[in-house]
Amino acid sequence: MAGRRFSLLRLFRRKKEEESPGAAPAQQPEEVQQVQPPQEDAGQERTEEQLRARGRFRRAAQLVCRFIRCIWHEEATFMATGDTANSDLFNAQTSAALLDMLVENGVYKAKQVPAIVRCIHQWLTSNVSAEHRLDKTLVLLTEEHPMDVAVTLLRSAPACDRAARTMWKTLISSRWTKEPVLQILFRVLEYWPAHRRRTSDGDERDVFALAATVALWEILQLSHSWCPGGVKDNFPRLLLTLLFQVFISTEEMSEEVETFWRRCREQRSLPPNPNRFAVQTVKALLRQLLGEDVLMAIGRKCGWDMLLKADSHHYAVGLLARELCRVSHSFCRSIAVSLLPRLSRGEPLWELPALAFLVEVLHCLNPRQYGPSVLQIISRHLRSQCPERRRLALRGLVVLSRDPAMAKSMRSLSESLLELLQDADTDAVQMTLSAFINVLHFQIVKISTPTALKLLEALRPLFDNEHSQLQQLSMLLFWELMEATERSKSLKPHVYLSLVPFYFNWHDENRRVAEASWRALFGAARFLKWRDLEDLVTMEQPWRFPECLLEKDRSRVGQYVRQALPFLESPEKPLRKLAIKFLGIAARSMKQEQPELQLICQALQDMTDDSPAVSNLAQETLQIIRAVRRTSFFHFW
């Protein structure tokens, strides 16, 4: 230890001599010969020289000890640049040399590291022109104590002043300190609003996540032409954390966060609200990794403004996800994989935006690998009381249902999907129908009779829905159901009651609805093994349908009439005329006392206010019905 102390003092003395501008040059040997004193005085001069050396040693030792005490007690006055006492301790170059010496030779304790970091920061604050003087010292210190250095710097300079920016740049530029420092920075970012971390000096004060955000923003600004590898490798983690910061600082702002941000704004120019600064950091991150085009695309759709509003934040996150997918599927895949554990844990605070992002990038994932995890997340949200969460879960389910490998796994969701078919939300019903169609299309799973019965009951009201998209999808699902269901007598009555809606929709002006109803009618005919109906559908002879149906199934004529009566009020004129003809044919198969016959006559009589072509047809049909009912040859009509 003594030898190490002497070597340190020699090192310090050598540095002082090198830095001293007034040091005398070394004399030549011959000059020494000329001024040699008498031999008898040599012992006396050696004694004087030893005394002078001892004095220099004592002063140097005192200087080092005082400096260490200053480090320990953090007496920052030694950072001045010459306007203090006349001591080497208060000289800028001396203090820098002493810092170099302490760190390079390891003459410090671990609990002194935070104090040394604060001293380096204060030295850089006082010495603007020599901002890289202590780079090597800072890197060496960080290699041994990365946590203490990074956390202390975040505590000492949360607003990231000029000196702190210099220190962060030094740490990020070094291959030895870049990765550990970035990982510590990212870890602090993830704890909102603050992260409690104990440093070696026993300090347990909180480190605010916003301090790490400011540091990250400065790091991204310092690296215009390059992006630190650690930032690129941790892009999913950083982006999700920053988006969460935007959300939470918009949704709720605690008093301690407001106080912290106010202090930061007093030190430098920052946006008034932390959420705006977090958005700036998101932009800086995306600009570094994906370019300016992504930012402009999101800005054109007002995505950045929506991100700052609590009620539209999840829409903006979904928009961001779509734009990222256009640029890089690999980035989106890695982000989706990072999201799965968070959503599986059910973190309620940012669950809706996270779900919105996941749904937009689901197509980037391998369903066989990640499908079960995603399905578990979606199944939980299908029963959510929040309409938006149900809608997002259904969107994800539609994506998953396109893969044959997921068809069997989705059988467990049948009950939840059947309930959603009765939802008042049109979009939710539409996506539920699409998911069912996709699953049944692969014909991997046979639908049981009880499930098929429930599905037929839920579909029947949708055949006449005012939304053409729901009509089309419900009839396509019926067709798929007929193909995937085992034939059962209990299903036949429900299939018969679907024929009349299909017949009228076959004549719909919407071509897609008409094609879907044709398929559904064909599927019903095959399921019922009704060859005549199957032939007329195949040959596209719809005018033969009423007679074929009413002759085949006279027991349900009354039900068929009640199904046809609403079409007299259809907004489409061809459907109103078709309903009149259908009811006229149905009337001849009915007995006088059947109440449906009176309903037909009353409905036709009330159509006098319709267009001349429709009202005339209604009156003619009514007169024929009455005339024929009075004759005994009714069956010849």
XYZ file of C-alpha atoms in Angstrom, residues 19-629:
611
model
C 1.676 21.108 -16.720
C 3.801 23.852 -15.057
C 4.612 26.490 -17.716
C 7.521 27.904 -15.724
C 9.490 24.727 -15.218
C 13.194 25.197 -15.898
C 14.783 23.080 -18.645
C 17.141 20.305 -17.626
C 20.808 21.346 -17.491
C 23.543 19.646 -19.526
C 26.062 17.442 -17.709
C 28.985 19.717 -18.528
C 27.218 22.680 -16.968
C 26.778 20.698 -13.781
C 30.578 20.071 -13.760
C 31.251 23.836 -13.969
C 29.149 24.777 -10.912
C 30.096 21.853 -8.680
C 30.414 23.062 -5.078
C 33.363 22.201 -2.855
C 33.539 18.605 -1.741
C 33.198 19.363 1.960
C 29.738 20.965 1.458
C 28.232 17.991 -0.431
C 26.771 16.320 2.647
C 25.120 19.552 3.710
C 23.528 20.091 0.237
C 22.237 16.506 0.139
C 20.588 17.109 3.488
C 18.941 20.284 2.199
C 17.762 18.479 -0.958
C 16.248 15.682 1.141
C 14.439 18.261 3.268
C 13.045 19.939 0.166
C 11.904 16.530 -1.246
C 10.249 15.671 2.028
C 8.468 19.021 1.988
C 7.235 18.441 -1.557
C 6.070 14.932 -0.595
C 4.266 16.242 2.505
C 2.530 18.989 0.536
C 1.504 16.533 -2.223
C 0.214 14.051 0.341
C -1.768 16.777 2.056
C -3.156 17.883 -1.324
C -4.306 14.367 -2.216
C -5.823 13.832 1.220
C -7.668 17.136 1.074
C -8.935 16.301 -2.394
C -10.198 12.893 -1.252
C -11.880 14.560 1.724
C -13.486 17.027 -0.661
C -14.719 14.139 -2.804
C -16.071 12.408 0.256
C -17.747 15.508 1.702
C -18.548 16.932 -1.759
C -17.012 20.330 -1.081
C -17.417 21.587 -4.619
C -15.372 24.761 -4.196
C -12.328 23.033 -5.690
C -14.102 23.189 -9.065
C -13.485 26.921 -9.323
C -11.089 28.180 -11.931
C -8.706 30.292 -9.875
C -10.834 32.851 -8.123
C -10.553 31.054 -4.727
C -7.641 30.499 -2.316
C -4.099 30.243 -3.644
C -3.871 26.479 -3.513
C -3.223 23.883 -6.185
C -6.352 22.155 -4.949
C -8.536 24.865 -6.420
C -6.918 24.890 -9.821
C -9.046 23.404 -12.674
C -6.181 21.457 -14.216
C -5.068 20.179 -10.844
C -8.500 18.924 -9.876
C -8.876 17.217 -13.272
C -5.469 15.576 -12.852
C -6.420 14.403 -9.382
C -9.676 12.934 -10.693
C -7.695 11.136 -13.402
C -5.251 9.823 -10.824
C -7.921 8.572 -8.415
C -9.906 6.729 -11.065
C -7.031 5.373 -13.149
C -5.281 3.952 -10.102
C -8.419 2.862 -8.278
C -7.741 4.990 -5.186
C -11.376 5.314 -4.132
C -14.082 3.314 -2.452
C -17.254 2.114 -4.169
C -19.402 4.360 -1.990
C -17.436 7.395 -3.282
C -18.444 6.775 -6.914
C -21.618 8.949 -6.865
C -19.605 11.815 -5.363
C -16.949 11.462 -8.088
C -19.662 11.522 -10.766
C -21.088 14.721 -9.296
C -17.604 16.218 -9.206
C -17.038 15.373 -12.881
C -20.383 16.947 -13.751
C -19.569 20.123 -11.792
C -16.094 20.306 -13.312
C -17.543 20.105 -16.812
C -20.118 22.737 -15.870
C -17.344 25.144 -14.839
C -14.947 24.368 -17.703
C -16.748 24.838 -21.014
C -13.680 24.790 -23.264
C -12.334 21.456 -21.982
C -15.469 19.355 -22.128
C -13.601 16.197 -23.206
C -10.814 16.493 -20.621
C -12.322 13.817 -18.342
C -13.718 11.430 -20.975
C -11.251 8.659 -20.198
C -11.804 9.038 -16.456
C -15.573 8.869 -16.843
C -15.393 5.763 -19.045
C -13.045 3.956 -16.650
C -15.321 4.766 -13.724
C -18.414 3.588 -15.614
C -16.797 0.318 -16.682
C -16.474 -0.600 -12.996
C -19.701 0.997 -11.683
C -22.227 1.524 -14.512
C -25.305 1.586 -12.258
C -23.895 4.174 -9.866
C -22.710 6.442 -12.683
C -25.937 6.361 -14.718
C -28.319 6.711 -11.774
C -26.276 9.500 -10.167
C -26.162 11.402 -13.440
C -29.955 11.111 -13.801
C -30.408 12.397 -10.244
C -27.855 15.203 -10.510
C -28.912 16.525 -13.914
C -32.504 15.391 -14.685
C -32.955 18.225 -17.184
C -29.756 17.108 -18.948
C -27.731 20.336 -19.113
C -24.690 20.872 -21.330
C -22.306 19.034 -18.996
C -24.681 16.097 -18.647
C -25.096 15.918 -22.438
C -21.331 15.716 -22.765
C -21.177 12.895 -20.238
C -24.010 10.916 -21.895
C -22.364 11.320 -25.285
C -19.064 10.057 -23.894
C -20.713 7.015 -22.340
C -22.731 6.157 -25.455
C -19.726 6.609 -27.739
C -17.586 4.115 -25.828
C -17.912 0.488 -26.845
C -17.247 -0.559 -23.253
C -19.934 1.505 -21.540
C -22.615 1.955 -24.211
C -24.587 -1.252 -23.642
C -24.727 -1.299 -19.808
C -25.604 2.405 -19.619
C -28.397 2.090 -22.185
C -29.870 -0.912 -20.370
C -29.954 1.027 -17.110
C -31.538 3.965 -18.905
C -34.213 1.717 -20.460
C -34.934 0.110 -17.088
C -35.555 3.500 -15.487
C -37.791 4.458 -18.412
C -40.085 1.506 -17.742
C -40.939 2.469 -14.151
C -43.552 5.219 -14.008
C -43.460 7.702 -12.435
C -40.195 6.899 -10.688
C -37.785 4.054 -10.032
C -36.342 3.509 -6.550
C -32.696 2.541 -6.914
C -30.041 2.414 -4.155
C -26.582 3.625 -5.107
C -23.346 2.643 -3.350
C -23.406 5.695 -1.071
C -26.741 4.581 0.393
C -28.825 7.108 -1.553
C -32.315 5.656 -2.174
C -33.987 8.659 -3.759
C -36.360 7.998 -6.670
C -35.132 8.377 -10.229
C -37.909 9.796 -12.418
C -38.699 8.074 -15.688
C -38.964 11.476 -17.362
C -35.299 12.126 -16.530
C -34.421 9.026 -18.553
C -36.730 10.235 -21.342
C -34.890 13.561 -21.507
C -31.535 11.738 -21.561
C -32.734 9.410 -24.330
C -33.977 12.350 -26.391
C -30.578 14.044 -26.049
C -28.800 10.832 -27.044
C -30.964 10.600 -30.166
C -30.216 14.254 -30.987
C -26.489 13.718 -30.559
C -26.500 10.822 -33.025
C -27.938 12.403 -36.200
C -25.887 10.297 -38.566
C -25.916 7.064 -36.572
C -28.156 5.240 -34.163
C -26.641 3.439 -31.163
C -26.891 -0.303 -31.617
C -28.491 -0.669 -28.210
C -31.298 1.675 -29.236
C -31.956 -0.257 -32.437
C -31.872 -3.625 -30.686
C -34.305 -2.410 -28.035
C -36.592 -0.512 -30.416
C -39.799 -2.455 -29.531
C -39.200 -2.043 -25.818
C -38.432 1.673 -26.169
C -41.352 2.469 -28.448
C -43.905 0.720 -26.226
C -42.497 2.375 -23.103
C -42.595 5.832 -24.665
C -46.147 5.328 -25.950
C -47.161 4.304 -22.452
C -45.541 7.482 -21.108
C -47.563 9.558 -23.561
C -50.757 7.835 -22.431
C -50.189 7.937 -18.673
C -48.960 11.542 -18.672
C -52.100 12.460 -20.641
C -54.493 10.381 -18.545
C -53.245 11.379 -15.104
C -50.480 13.610 -13.773
C -49.472 13.182 -10.146
C -48.310 16.130 -8.101
C -44.777 14.758 -7.790
C -44.461 14.454 -11.589
C -45.751 17.990 -12.082
C -43.263 19.312 -9.508
C -40.390 17.403 -11.120
C -41.275 18.656 -14.609
C -41.619 22.237 -13.388
C -38.090 22.083 -11.945
C -36.749 20.705 -15.219
C -38.403 23.532 -17.153
C -36.782 26.061 -14.837
C -33.370 24.760 -15.879
C -33.929 24.625 -19.642
C -36.522 25.115 -22.378
C -38.894 22.115 -22.440
C -42.522 21.648 -23.589
C -45.138 22.649 -20.981
C -46.526 19.119 -20.691
C -44.524 15.879 -20.336
C -46.782 14.044 -22.815
C -45.727 16.415 -25.600
C -42.074 15.803 -24.803
C -42.680 12.049 -24.830
C -44.239 12.417 -28.302
C -41.153 14.364 -29.416
C -38.990 11.480 -28.199
C -41.159 8.956 -30.102
C -40.678 11.053 -33.252
C -36.914 11.217 -32.695
C -36.756 7.453 -32.250
C -38.787 6.743 -35.401
C -36.808 9.302 -37.397
C -33.534 7.598 -36.467
C -34.684 4.098 -37.353
C -37.315 4.457 -40.086
C -36.894 7.893 -41.623
C -38.977 11.033 -41.993
C -41.646 9.543 -44.280
C -43.281 7.608 -41.437
C -43.599 10.773 -39.346
C -45.151 12.688 -42.229
C -47.616 9.894 -43.010
C -48.823 9.824 -39.393
C -48.966 13.625 -39.280
C -51.122 13.827 -42.418
C -53.730 11.666 -40.658
C -53.550 13.793 -37.463
C -52.020 10.857 -35.600
C -49.734 12.952 -33.393
C -52.619 15.133 -32.209
C -54.803 12.084 -31.492
C -51.961 10.556 -29.503
C -52.209 13.440 -27.018
C -55.928 12.921 -26.282
C -57.092 10.226 -23.886
C -60.219 9.295 -25.868
C -58.392 8.933 -29.200
C -55.023 7.630 -27.995
C -55.740 3.995 -28.937
C -56.840 5.039 -32.439
C -53.522 6.858 -32.885
C -51.586 3.807 -31.658
C -53.413 1.659 -34.221
C -52.606 4.195 -36.944
C -48.950 4.177 -35.909
C -48.929 0.370 -36.117
C -50.383 0.414 -39.649
C -47.787 2.901 -40.853
C -44.967 0.883 -39.295
C -46.222 -2.242 -41.067
C -45.912 -0.481 -44.406
C -42.246 0.203 -43.695
C -40.952 -2.838 -41.812
C -42.674 -6.129 -41.006
C -39.714 -7.263 -38.932
C -40.014 -4.291 -36.573
C -43.752 -4.883 -36.219
C -43.204 -8.571 -35.546
C -40.728 -7.830 -32.760
C -43.088 -5.244 -31.245
C -45.998 -7.711 -31.315
C -43.879 -10.355 -29.594
C -42.985 -7.790 -26.905
C -46.668 -6.952 -26.428
C -47.849 -10.512 -25.810
C -46.455 -10.863 -22.245
C -47.914 -7.485 -21.254
C -51.365 -8.339 -22.564
C -51.218 -11.819 -21.061
C -50.614 -10.283 -17.630
C -53.711 -8.155 -18.097
C -52.216 -4.748 -17.273
C -55.408 -2.657 -17.340
C -53.848 0.782 -17.609
C -52.569 0.610 -21.179
C -54.437 -2.519 -22.281
C -56.698 -0.887 -24.866
C -53.876 0.860 -26.827
C -51.730 -2.286 -26.573
C -54.587 -4.378 -27.976
C -55.073 -1.830 -30.777
C -51.409 -2.145 -31.759
C -51.426 -5.948 -31.586
C -54.491 -6.275 -33.809
C -52.893 -4.132 -36.519
C -49.693 -6.215 -36.636
C -51.180 -9.688 -36.124
C -50.637 -10.604 -39.762
C -46.875 -10.234 -39.176
C -46.882 -13.096 -36.639
C -46.704 -16.812 -37.284
C -50.137 -18.151 -36.162
C -48.769 -21.600 -35.381
C -46.170 -20.138 -33.049
C -48.039 -17.269 -31.425
C -51.679 -18.092 -32.208
C -52.491 -19.817 -28.880
C -51.191 -16.860 -26.849
C -53.093 -14.356 -28.982
C -56.260 -16.455 -28.808
C -56.064 -16.520 -25.024
C -55.794 -12.717 -24.938
C -58.661 -12.269 -27.394
C -60.991 -14.683 -25.611
C -60.681 -12.604 -22.442
C -61.659 -9.407 -24.244
C -64.626 -10.881 -26.136
C -66.657 -10.707 -22.920
C -65.410 -7.250 -21.972
C -67.929 -4.579 -21.017
C -65.980 -2.085 -23.123
C -67.379 -2.030 -26.699
C -64.054 -0.886 -28.118
C -62.189 -3.803 -26.576
C -64.762 -6.267 -27.908
C -64.450 -4.726 -31.343
C -60.645 -4.961 -31.310
C -60.778 -8.552 -30.061
C -63.100 -9.474 -32.914
C -60.802 -7.836 -35.451
C -57.958 -9.943 -34.146
C -60.148 -13.033 -34.251
C -60.973 -12.423 -37.926
C -57.243 -12.329 -38.710
C -56.572 -15.538 -36.778
C -59.543 -17.344 -38.345
C -57.951 -17.077 -41.794
C -55.369 -19.680 -40.792
C -56.495 -23.336 -40.925
C -54.303 -24.167 -37.934
C -56.468 -21.964 -35.701
C -59.849 -23.433 -36.730
C -59.918 -26.168 -34.083
C -58.658 -23.832 -31.371
C -61.523 -21.428 -31.979
C -64.207 -24.002 -31.164
C -63.988 -22.962 -27.524
C -65.180 -19.467 -28.461
C -68.476 -20.588 -30.037
C -70.640 -19.559 -27.078
C -69.081 -16.094 -26.860
C -69.461 -15.558 -30.600
C -73.119 -16.670 -30.538
C -73.830 -14.030 -27.906
C -72.108 -11.377 -29.999
C -74.409 -12.122 -32.965
C -77.154 -10.439 -30.935
C -75.034 -7.382 -30.148
C -76.426 -3.969 -31.026
C -73.067 -2.975 -32.516
C -73.263 -3.601 -36.255
C -69.486 -3.741 -36.647
C -69.202 -6.364 -33.914
C -71.876 -8.543 -35.536
C -70.229 -8.188 -38.930
C -66.821 -9.304 -37.620
C -68.410 -12.186 -35.708
C -70.039 -13.425 -38.918
C -66.739 -13.122 -40.784
C -64.891 -15.126 -38.124
C -67.522 -17.889 -38.226
C -67.376 -18.016 -42.048
C -63.589 -18.298 -42.067
C -63.571 -21.139 -39.546
C -66.331 -23.151 -41.236
C -64.861 -22.609 -44.694
C -61.945 -24.954 -43.961
C -64.392 -27.729 -42.984
C -61.903 -28.951 -40.410
C -64.452 -28.864 -37.625
C -67.958 -30.354 -37.791
C -70.577 -28.262 -36.034
C -72.655 -30.161 -33.478
C -76.447 -30.109 -33.785
C -77.055 -28.035 -30.614
C -74.555 -25.387 -31.752
C -76.038 -25.401 -35.261
C -79.535 -24.854 -33.823
C -78.378 -21.862 -31.787
C -76.564 -20.463 -34.792
C -79.628 -20.812 -37.078
C -81.810 -19.043 -34.525
C -79.299 -16.213 -34.235
C -78.939 -15.893 -38.035
C -82.616 -15.741 -38.986
C -83.208 -12.086 -37.902
C -80.129 -11.034 -39.876
C -81.483 -12.287 -43.216
C -83.805 -9.262 -43.342
C -81.450 -6.789 -41.659
C -81.405 -3.251 -42.999
C -77.621 -3.414 -43.411
C -76.817 -5.177 -46.659
C -73.399 -6.291 -45.385
C -75.010 -8.169 -42.506
C -77.530 -9.715 -44.882
C -74.814 -10.933 -47.197
C -72.570 -12.342 -44.455
C -75.413 -14.035 -42.589
C -76.515 -15.888 -45.732
C -72.948 -16.872 -46.598
C -72.558 -18.225 -43.073
C -75.798 -20.182 -43.491
C -74.404 -21.778 -46.640
C -71.143 -22.695 -44.862
C -73.153 -24.056 -41.940
C -75.150 -26.338 -44.224
C -71.878 -27.761 -45.523
C -70.296 -28.236 -42.083
C -73.296 -29.579 -40.144
C -74.386 -33.158 -39.798
C -77.925 -33.689 -41.129
C -80.483 -33.838 -38.362
C -84.280 -33.802 -38.292
C -84.249 -31.168 -35.585
C -82.577 -28.726 -37.986
C -85.039 -29.108 -40.867
C -87.811 -26.821 -39.501
C -85.290 -24.018 -39.076
C -83.980 -24.545 -42.595
C -87.526 -24.427 -44.058
C -88.187 -21.101 -42.325
C -85.100 -19.634 -43.982
C -86.303 -20.298 -47.535
C -88.706 -17.353 -47.937
C -86.134 -14.676 -46.884
C -83.624 -16.233 -49.281
C -86.181 -16.151 -52.098
C -86.865 -12.430 -51.700
C -83.185 -11.552 -51.204
C -82.474 -13.428 -54.429
C -84.239 -10.513 -56.160
C -82.421 -7.810 -54.190
C -80.971 -4.868 -56.131
C -77.650 -5.363 -54.328
C -75.799 -7.885 -56.440
C -73.741 -9.257 -53.555
C -76.842 -9.847 -51.447
C -78.535 -11.577 -54.394
C -75.542 -13.876 -54.975
C -75.286 -14.731 -51.270
C -79.011 -15.588 -51.111
C -78.672 -17.810 -54.196
C -75.875 -19.748 -52.450
C -77.855 -20.014 -49.227
C -80.947 -21.261 -51.076
C -78.876 -23.851 -52.894
C -77.297 -24.998 -49.621
C -80.726 -25.323 -48.004
C -82.040 -27.384 -50.947
C -79.083 -29.755 -50.715
C -79.442 -30.081 -46.947
C -83.178 -30.880 -47.322
C -82.425 -33.209 -50.262
C -85.072 -31.364 -52.242
C -84.195 -32.065 -55.855
C -86.882 -29.838 -57.472
C -85.780 -26.795 -55.459
C -82.144 -27.553 -56.152
C -82.839 -27.729 -59.897
C -84.727 -24.434 -60.105
C -81.990 -22.696 -58.133
C -79.306 -24.209 -60.355
C -81.166 -23.207 -63.522
C -81.962 -19.802 -61.992
C -85.750 -19.979 -62.389
C -86.946 -17.992 -59.366
C -90.540 -17.631 -60.693
C -91.088 -21.331 -60.010
C -90.114 -21.053 -56.338
C -93.483 -20.027 -54.733
C -95.470 -22.884 -56.266
C -92.669 -25.374 -55.581
C -92.444 -24.325 -51.932
C -96.170 -24.039 -51.178
C -96.992 -27.359 -52.765
C -94.133 -29.154 -51.024
C -94.801 -27.819 -47.511
C -98.500 -26.858 -47.083
C -98.283 -27.190 -43.306
C -96.170 -24.022 -42.996
C -98.076 -21.799 -45.459
C -99.223 -19.525 -42.655
C -95.636 -19.024 -41.444
C -94.455 -18.351 -44.985
C -97.167 -15.711 -45.406
C -96.111 -13.927 -42.222
C -92.527 -13.932 -43.483
C -93.594 -12.461 -46.852
C -95.875 -9.679 -45.516
C -93.025 -7.340 -44.389
C -91.693 -7.266 -47.970
C -94.841 -5.311 -48.985
C -93.174 -2.357 -47.276
C -89.764 -2.854 -48.866
C -88.151 0.317 -50.254
C -87.413 -1.633 -53.447
C -90.356 -1.611 -55.859
C -89.526 -5.034 -57.472
C -89.610 -6.687 -54.041
C -93.051 -5.196 -53.242
C -94.454 -6.549 -56.516
C -92.807 -9.928 -55.855
C -94.430 -10.060 -52.398
C -97.886 -9.370 -53.900
C -97.490 -12.257 -56.339
C -96.205 -14.595 -53.607
C -99.155 -13.780 -51.332
C -101.615 -14.263 -54.215
C -100.272 -17.765 -54.846
C -100.220 -18.540 -51.116
C -103.875 -17.527 -50.722
C -105.143 -20.412 -52.863
C -103.494 -22.930 -50.535
C -105.213 -21.564 -47.443
C -108.501 -22.380 -45.810
C -111.201 -19.725 -45.382
C -110.868 -19.660 -41.622
C -107.074 -19.174 -41.551
C -106.215 -15.776 -40.009
C -103.318 -15.283 -42.424
C -105.813 -15.046 -45.312
C -107.427 -12.032 -43.709
C -103.979 -10.531 -43.155
C -103.233 -10.892 -46.890
C -106.484 -9.169 -47.931
C -106.037 -6.334 -45.448
C -102.405 -5.763 -46.458
C -103.269 -5.636 -50.174
C -106.162 -3.287 -49.512
C -103.853 -0.855 -47.677
C -101.506 -0.484 -50.677
C -103.631 2.155 -52.467
C -101.070 4.851 -51.695
C -98.214 3.040 -53.434
C -97.074 3.724 -56.993
C -99.726 3.074 -59.712
C -98.008 -0.112 -60.930
C -97.799 -1.606 -57.434
C -101.233 -0.458 -56.205
C -102.943 -1.702 -59.396
C -101.259 -5.093 -59.051
C -102.363 -5.271 -55.401
C -105.989 -4.450 -56.273
C -106.085 -6.949 -59.119
C -104.648 -9.685 -56.878
C -107.174 -8.829 -54.141
C -110.119 -9.015 -56.551
C -108.963 -12.373 -57.893
C -108.588 -13.751 -54.343
C -112.110 -12.627 -53.397
C -113.651 -13.880 -56.628
C -112.005 -17.250 -56.400
C -112.852 -17.670 -52.706
